[in-house]
C-alpha cells in the first residue's frame, strides 16, 4: 500500500469503484482513519459528476473514511515540471499533506505522476 492506504502508483487496475470498495473494508480502528487520496481529471468531475457523486455516496455509506480528492490534468503537472515559473500556486496532495508541486523534489513529482488518475 502507498501512503494513505491507496494502491501503489500504477497498481490500480480496476478503476475507482474497486479502489473505494477495497478502502471501505478497512476498519478505522486498525489504521487510525487514515485519509484516502484519489485523483480525477477535470473532465470526469464535470462530465461524469453524477457518477462521481454516487461513487462517493456509496463509499461513505459502506463506512469509508475521509477522502482527499484531487482534480488535476496530468498535462498540467508535466508542464509544471518543464516550466515551474508558470505554476507557482499549483497545489497537490502528497501523503497526508498538501504542497506546491513545483517546490517538491523531482523524485516526489515523479511519484505523484505515477499515481493513477481516473478519467
XYZ file of N, CA, C and O in Angstrom:
476
model
N 0.830 -1.179 0.000
C 0.000 0.000 0.000
C 0.877 1.245 0.000
O 1.914 1.294 0.622
N 0.407 2.216 -0.679
C 1.038 3.507 -0.800
C 0.635 4.366 0.404
O -0.228 3.972 1.174
N 1.202 5.549 0.554
C 0.730 6.421 1.632
C -0.786 6.606 1.572
O -1.363 6.670 0.487
N -1.401 6.686 2.720
C -2.836 6.908 2.866
C -3.658 5.717 2.398
O -4.782 5.866 1.956
N -3.129 4.520 2.487
C -3.828 3.271 2.172
C -4.183 3.082 0.703
O -4.923 2.176 0.363
N -3.712 3.925 -0.173
C -4.037 3.817 -1.581
C -3.110 2.845 -2.295
O -2.004 2.606 -1.840
N -3.551 2.300 -3.444
C -2.668 1.405 -4.196
C -1.402 2.139 -4.630
O -1.443 3.337 -4.922
N -0.308 1.428 -4.672
C 0.950 1.977 -5.174
C 0.727 2.478 -6.595
O -0.070 1.914 -7.334
N 1.405 3.546 -6.982
C 1.252 4.116 -8.315
C 1.298 3.064 -9.406
O 2.192 2.235 -9.433
N 0.299 3.086 -10.279
C 0.231 2.155 -11.397
C -0.404 0.816 -11.081
O -0.561 -0.023 -11.963
N -0.781 0.562 -9.820
C -1.334 -0.735 -9.441
C -2.847 -0.772 -9.322
O -3.409 -1.808 -9.009
N -3.499 0.322 -9.571
C -4.958 0.335 -9.560
C -5.414 -0.107 -10.948
O -5.347 0.657 -11.902
N -5.858 -1.332 -11.061
C -6.177 -1.908 -12.371
C -7.672 -1.953 -12.677
O -8.060 -2.154 -13.817
N -8.531 -1.791 -11.658
C -9.968 -1.995 -11.853
C -10.822 -0.759 -11.621
O -12.022 -0.871 -11.420
N -10.217 0.401 -11.621
C -10.973 1.638 -11.534
C -11.267 2.121 -10.128
O -10.990 1.439 -9.130
N -11.852 3.329 -10.039
C -12.081 3.946 -8.737
C -13.105 3.215 -7.879
O -13.005 3.232 -6.651
N -14.084 2.565 -8.493
C -15.069 1.824 -7.698
C -14.394 0.701 -6.933
O -14.634 0.520 -5.730
N -13.532 -0.050 -7.594
C -12.819 -1.154 -6.934
C -11.922 -0.629 -5.816
O -11.865 -1.218 -4.727
N -11.235 0.475 -6.069
C -10.346 1.051 -5.046
C -11.151 1.461 -3.817
O -10.811 1.102 -2.690
N -12.233 2.198 -4.038
C -13.016 2.669 -2.883
C -13.733 1.525 -2.175
O -13.864 1.552 -0.953
N -14.163 0.504 -2.911
C -14.748 -0.674 -2.252
C -13.714 -1.351 -1.351
O -14.030 -1.777 -0.241
N -12.487 -1.443 -1.823
C -11.428 -2.044 -1.006
C -11.120 -1.190 0.217
O -10.984 -1.709 1.330
N -11.017 0.118 0.018
C -10.692 1.008 1.124
C -11.790 1.042 2.179
O -11.505 1.182 3.372
N -13.046 0.901 1.751
C -14.170 0.924 2.699
C -14.177 -0.300 3.601
O -14.805 -0.282 4.656
N -13.462 -1.340 3.233
C -13.419 -2.566 4.032
C -12.502 -2.456 5.245
O -12.617 -3.236 6.181
N -11.563 -1.496 5.221
C -10.657 -1.324 6.349
C -11.435 -0.904 7.588
O -12.343 -0.078 7.514
N -11.055 -1.420 8.721
C -11.631 -0.990 9.988
C -10.767 0.155 10.513
O -9.576 -0.033 10.774
N -11.360 1.336 10.661
C -10.608 2.536 11.050
C -9.832 2.361 12.348
O -8.816 3.004 12.549
N -10.276 1.467 13.236
C -9.545 1.300 14.498
C -8.170 0.668 14.280
O -7.311 0.767 15.127
N -7.957 0.050 13.119
C -6.662 -0.564 12.830
C -5.738 0.325 12.012
O -4.549 0.082 11.946
N -6.278 1.318 11.345
C -5.408 2.177 10.554
C -5.570 3.653 10.915
O -5.077 4.520 10.200
N -6.215 3.933 12.001
C -6.310 5.295 12.511
C -7.134 6.238 11.651
O -6.974 7.447 11.731
N -7.998 5.702 10.797
C -8.832 6.569 9.972
C -8.037 7.347 8.950
O -8.394 8.462 8.583
N -6.951 6.781 8.475
C -6.080 7.455 7.527
C -6.850 8.013 6.337
O -7.814 7.432 5.871
N -6.408 9.142 5.865
C -7.016 9.790 4.709
C -6.800 8.949 3.459
O -5.741 8.356 3.261
N -7.801 8.903 2.617
C -7.718 8.183 1.350
C -7.588 9.217 0.233
O -8.448 10.069 0.081
N -6.516 9.159 -0.527
C -6.313 10.081 -1.634
C -6.844 9.459 -2.915
O -6.672 8.263 -3.147
N -7.483 10.268 -3.755
C -7.962 9.796 -5.044
C -7.899 10.968 -6.020
O -8.146 12.113 -5.638
N -7.498 10.686 -7.272
C -7.326 11.742 -8.271
C -8.265 11.518 -9.448
O -8.376 10.412 -9.957
N -8.898 12.603 -9.880
C -9.770 12.591 -11.048
C -9.349 13.694 -12.006
O -8.835 14.729 -11.581
N -9.637 13.480 -13.284
C -9.395 14.533 -14.268
C -10.517 15.564 -14.176
O -11.625 15.242 -13.734
N -10.245 16.779 -14.607
C -11.320 17.779 -14.659
C -12.490 17.293 -15.525
O -13.651 17.546 -15.196
N -12.211 16.581 -16.609
C -13.262 16.080 -17.470
C -14.220 15.187 -16.713
O -15.431 15.329 -16.801
N -13.676 14.264 -15.929
C -14.532 13.348 -15.183
C -15.370 14.088 -14.148
O -16.556 13.795 -13.978
N -14.768 15.047 -13.470
C -15.501 15.774 -12.434
C -16.617 16.637 -13.016
O -17.590 16.917 -12.332
N -16.486 17.047 -14.273
C -17.524 17.863 -14.901
C -18.531 17.008 -15.656
O -19.736 17.117 -15.439
N -18.054 16.145 -16.530
C -18.953 15.380 -17.398
C -19.596 14.183 -16.703
O -20.683 13.768 -17.082
N -18.920 13.614 -15.717
C -19.442 12.440 -15.005
C -19.744 12.772 -13.546
O -19.628 11.915 -12.664
N -20.146 13.989 -13.307
C -20.360 14.468 -11.940
C -21.348 13.601 -11.158
O -21.112 13.293 -9.991
N -22.426 13.166 -11.771
C -23.414 12.336 -11.074
C -22.836 10.972 -10.707
O -23.125 10.432 -9.640
N -22.012 10.417 -11.575
C -21.361 9.135 -11.277
C -20.397 9.286 -10.104
O -20.327 8.417 -9.234
N -19.651 10.381 -10.100
C -18.701 10.629 -9.006
C -19.453 10.811 -7.695
O -19.059 10.258 -6.659
N -20.550 11.548 -7.714
C -21.373 11.722 -6.502
C -21.855 10.376 -5.984
O -21.788 10.105 -4.781
N -22.361 9.535 -6.888
C -22.854 8.211 -6.489
C -21.717 7.355 -5.923
O -21.897 6.636 -4.937
N -20.549 7.447 -6.540
C -19.378 6.701 -6.067
C -19.024 7.105 -4.641
O -18.845 6.258 -3.767
N -18.958 8.411 -4.379
C -18.605 8.900 -3.049
C -19.689 8.553 -2.030
O -19.388 8.139 -0.907
N -20.935 8.718 -2.414
C -22.049 8.423 -1.509
C -22.015 6.952 -1.086
O -22.180 6.628 0.095
N -21.768 6.072 -2.037
C -21.697 4.637 -1.742
C -20.501 4.319 -0.842
O -20.619 3.545 0.108
N -19.364 4.941 -1.125
C -18.159 4.739 -0.318
C -18.433 5.079 1.150
O -18.128 4.294 2.053
N -19.033 6.224 1.404
C -19.305 6.629 2.782
C -20.407 5.782 3.408
O -20.345 5.473 4.604
N -21.366 5.374 2.639
C -22.433 4.512 3.153
C -21.869 3.169 3.608
O -22.355 2.567 4.562
N -20.807 2.713 2.940
C -20.155 1.456 3.309
C -19.181 1.619 4.479
O -18.504 0.674 4.853
N -19.082 2.835 5.015
C -18.212 3.065 6.170
C -16.854 3.626 5.825
O -15.960 3.647 6.672
N -16.670 4.079 4.597
C -15.386 4.649 4.195
C -15.022 5.877 5.005
O -15.893 6.602 5.484
N -13.715 6.078 5.183
C -13.194 7.242 5.912
C -13.085 8.438 4.975
O -13.387 8.348 3.795
N -12.577 9.511 5.497
C -12.396 10.753 4.762
C -11.714 10.525 3.414
O -10.811 9.705 3.296
N -12.141 11.260 2.403
C -11.495 11.240 1.088
C -10.822 12.581 0.830
O -11.390 13.625 1.112
N -9.631 12.541 0.279
C -8.949 13.745 -0.193
C -8.950 13.640 -1.714
O -8.230 12.822 -2.287
N -9.790 14.426 -2.351
C -9.978 14.358 -3.792
C -9.139 15.432 -4.469
O -9.222 16.610 -4.111
N -8.345 15.009 -5.428
C -7.560 15.924 -6.232
C -8.119 15.903 -7.646
O -8.353 14.837 -8.207
N -8.325 17.068 -8.197
C -8.765 17.191 -9.580
C -7.623 17.858 -10.329
O -7.266 19.004 -10.032
N -7.036 17.125 -11.269
C -5.833 17.623 -11.932
C -5.739 17.068 -13.345
O -6.240 15.983 -13.635
N -5.085 17.811 -14.179
C -4.796 17.402 -15.542
C -3.325 16.977 -15.578
O -2.443 17.779 -15.236
N -3.062 15.737 -15.967
C -1.690 15.233 -15.997
C -0.779 16.143 -16.827
O 0.367 16.395 -16.470
N -1.313 16.643 -17.919
C -0.525 17.534 -18.771
C -0.071 18.786 -18.049
O 1.018 19.300 -18.294
N -0.899 19.281 -17.131
C -0.530 20.459 -16.340
C 0.649 20.119 -15.428
O 1.602 20.899 -15.321
N 0.595 18.958 -14.786
C 1.720 18.564 -13.920
C 3.007 18.397 -14.723
O 4.079 18.835 -14.289
N 2.892 17.777 -15.881
C 4.078 17.589 -16.727
C 4.633 18.936 -17.198
O 5.851 19.151 -17.202
N 3.742 19.862 -17.563
C 4.191 21.185 -17.994
C 4.818 21.941 -16.827
O 5.782 22.695 -17.019
N 4.286 21.738 -15.632
C 4.846 22.399 -14.448
C 6.275 21.942 -14.175
O 7.079 22.722 -13.643
N 6.593 20.702 -14.516
C 7.984 20.243 -14.359
C 8.915 20.981 -15.323
O 10.054 21.274 -14.981
N 8.424 21.272 -16.510
C 9.233 21.927 -17.532
C 9.281 23.440 -17.322
O 10.320 24.077 -17.512
N 8.145 24.018 -16.933
C 8.028 25.474 -16.759
C 7.515 25.814 -15.357
O 6.420 26.343 -15.199
N 8.300 25.541 -14.333
C 7.825 25.767 -12.959
C 7.425 27.209 -12.679
O 6.540 27.462 -11.854
N 8.029 28.148 -13.369
C 7.717 29.564 -13.138
C 6.264 29.908 -13.496
O 5.724 30.904 -13.013
N 5.634 29.082 -14.322
C 4.242 29.328 -14.716
C 3.228 28.757 -13.718
O 2.032 29.009 -13.852
N 3.701 27.994 -12.735
C 2.797 27.290 -11.812
C 3.167 27.491 -10.349
O 3.289 26.541 -9.591
N 3.314 28.733 -9.898
C 3.727 28.960 -8.507
C 2.651 28.589 -7.477
O 2.976 28.426 -6.298
N 1.399 28.412 -7.915
C 0.300 28.134 -6.989
C -0.345 26.773 -7.225
O -1.463 26.539 -6.755
N 0.318 25.885 -7.930
C -0.238 24.561 -8.221
C -0.067 23.665 -6.987
O 1.031 23.237 -6.654
N -1.184 23.422 -6.300
C -1.169 22.642 -5.058
C -1.544 21.197 -5.371
O -2.491 20.938 -6.119
N -0.805 20.264 -4.788
C -1.082 18.838 -4.945
C -1.125 18.173 -3.581
O -0.572 18.681 -2.608
N -1.787 17.040 -3.540
C -1.846 16.230 -2.320
C -0.681 15.255 -2.385
O -0.502 14.543 -3.377
N 0.127 15.216 -1.330
C 1.299 14.351 -1.331
C 0.974 13.094 -0.530
O 0.464 12.135 -1.078
N 1.247 13.079 0.719
C 0.965 11.913 1.573
C 0.625 12.444 2.955
O 1.470 12.528 3.823
N -0.611 12.859 3.123
C -1.031 13.410 4.398
C -0.867 14.918 4.482
O -1.140 15.511 5.514
N -0.405 15.538 3.424
C -0.278 16.996 3.408
C -0.381 17.494 1.970
O -0.250 16.730 1.020
N -0.624 18.775 1.828
C -0.652 19.412 0.510
C 0.612 20.238 0.354
O 1.168 20.735 1.334
N 1.050 20.386 -0.904
C 2.279 21.138 -1.162
C 2.211 21.780 -2.542
O 1.451 21.346 -3.406
N 3.028 22.794 -2.731
C 3.170 23.413 -4.043
C 3.994 22.445 -4.903
O 5.122 22.101 -4.551
N 3.421 22.013 -6.004
C 4.035 20.993 -6.852
C 5.461 21.361 -7.268
O 6.366 20.537 -7.181
N 5.673 22.598 -7.706
C 6.991 22.972 -8.233
C 8.050 23.083 -7.143
O 9.240 23.133 -7.451
N 7.646 23.102 -5.880
C 8.610 23.149 -4.778
C 9.051 21.756 -4.330
O 9.961 21.632 -3.511
N 8.406 20.733 -4.851
C 8.753 19.356 -4.490
C 9.948 18.883 -5.308
O 10.164 19.331 -6.436
N 10.687 17.935 -4.751
C 11.807 17.346 -5.472
C 11.314 16.552 -6.673
O 10.170 16.095 -6.712
N 12.177 16.386 -7.646
C 11.826 15.653 -8.875
C 11.325 14.245 -8.561
O 10.380 13.770 -9.180
N 11.925 13.580 -7.579
C 11.501 12.221 -7.231
C 10.067 12.196 -6.703
O 9.289 11.301 -7.033
N 9.688 13.196 -5.907
C 8.329 13.271 -5.382
C 7.357 13.624 -6.508
O 6.275 13.046 -6.607
N 7.752 14.544 -7.374
C 6.909 14.878 -8.525
C 6.649 13.641 -9.386
O 5.520 13.395 -9.803
N 7.677 12.868 -9.623
C 7.530 11.653 -10.447
C 6.628 10.625 -9.759
O 5.828 9.954 -10.410
N 6.739 10.522 -8.437
C 5.870 9.597 -7.708
C 4.418 10.038 -7.833
O 3.529 9.219 -8.042
N 4.182 11.330 -7.742
C 2.820 11.850 -7.895
C 2.280 11.576 -9.306
O 1.126 11.212 -9.472
N 3.125 11.736 -10.303
C 2.710 11.450 -11.677
C 2.451 9.967 -11.904
O 1.658 9.602 -12.766
N 3.074 9.108 -11.107
C 2.887 7.666 -11.284
C 1.555 7.189 -10.718
O 1.080 6.109 -11.066
N 0.932 7.996 -9.863
C -0.332 7.598 -9.249
C -1.448 7.575 -10.296
O -1.459 8.368 -11.231
N -2.367 6.682 -10.095
C -3.482 6.543 -11.024
C -4.341 7.802 -11.027
O -4.695 8.329 -9.971
N -4.667 8.249 -12.227
C -5.537 9.406 -12.424
C -6.774 8.886 -13.143
O -6.689 8.410 -14.273
N -7.905 8.944 -12.478
C -9.131 8.386 -13.052
C -9.790 9.384 -13.991
O -9.937 10.542 -13.672
N -10.188 8.854 -15.159
C -10.851 9.677 -16.158
C -12.081 8.953 -16.641
O -12.263 8.342 -17.540
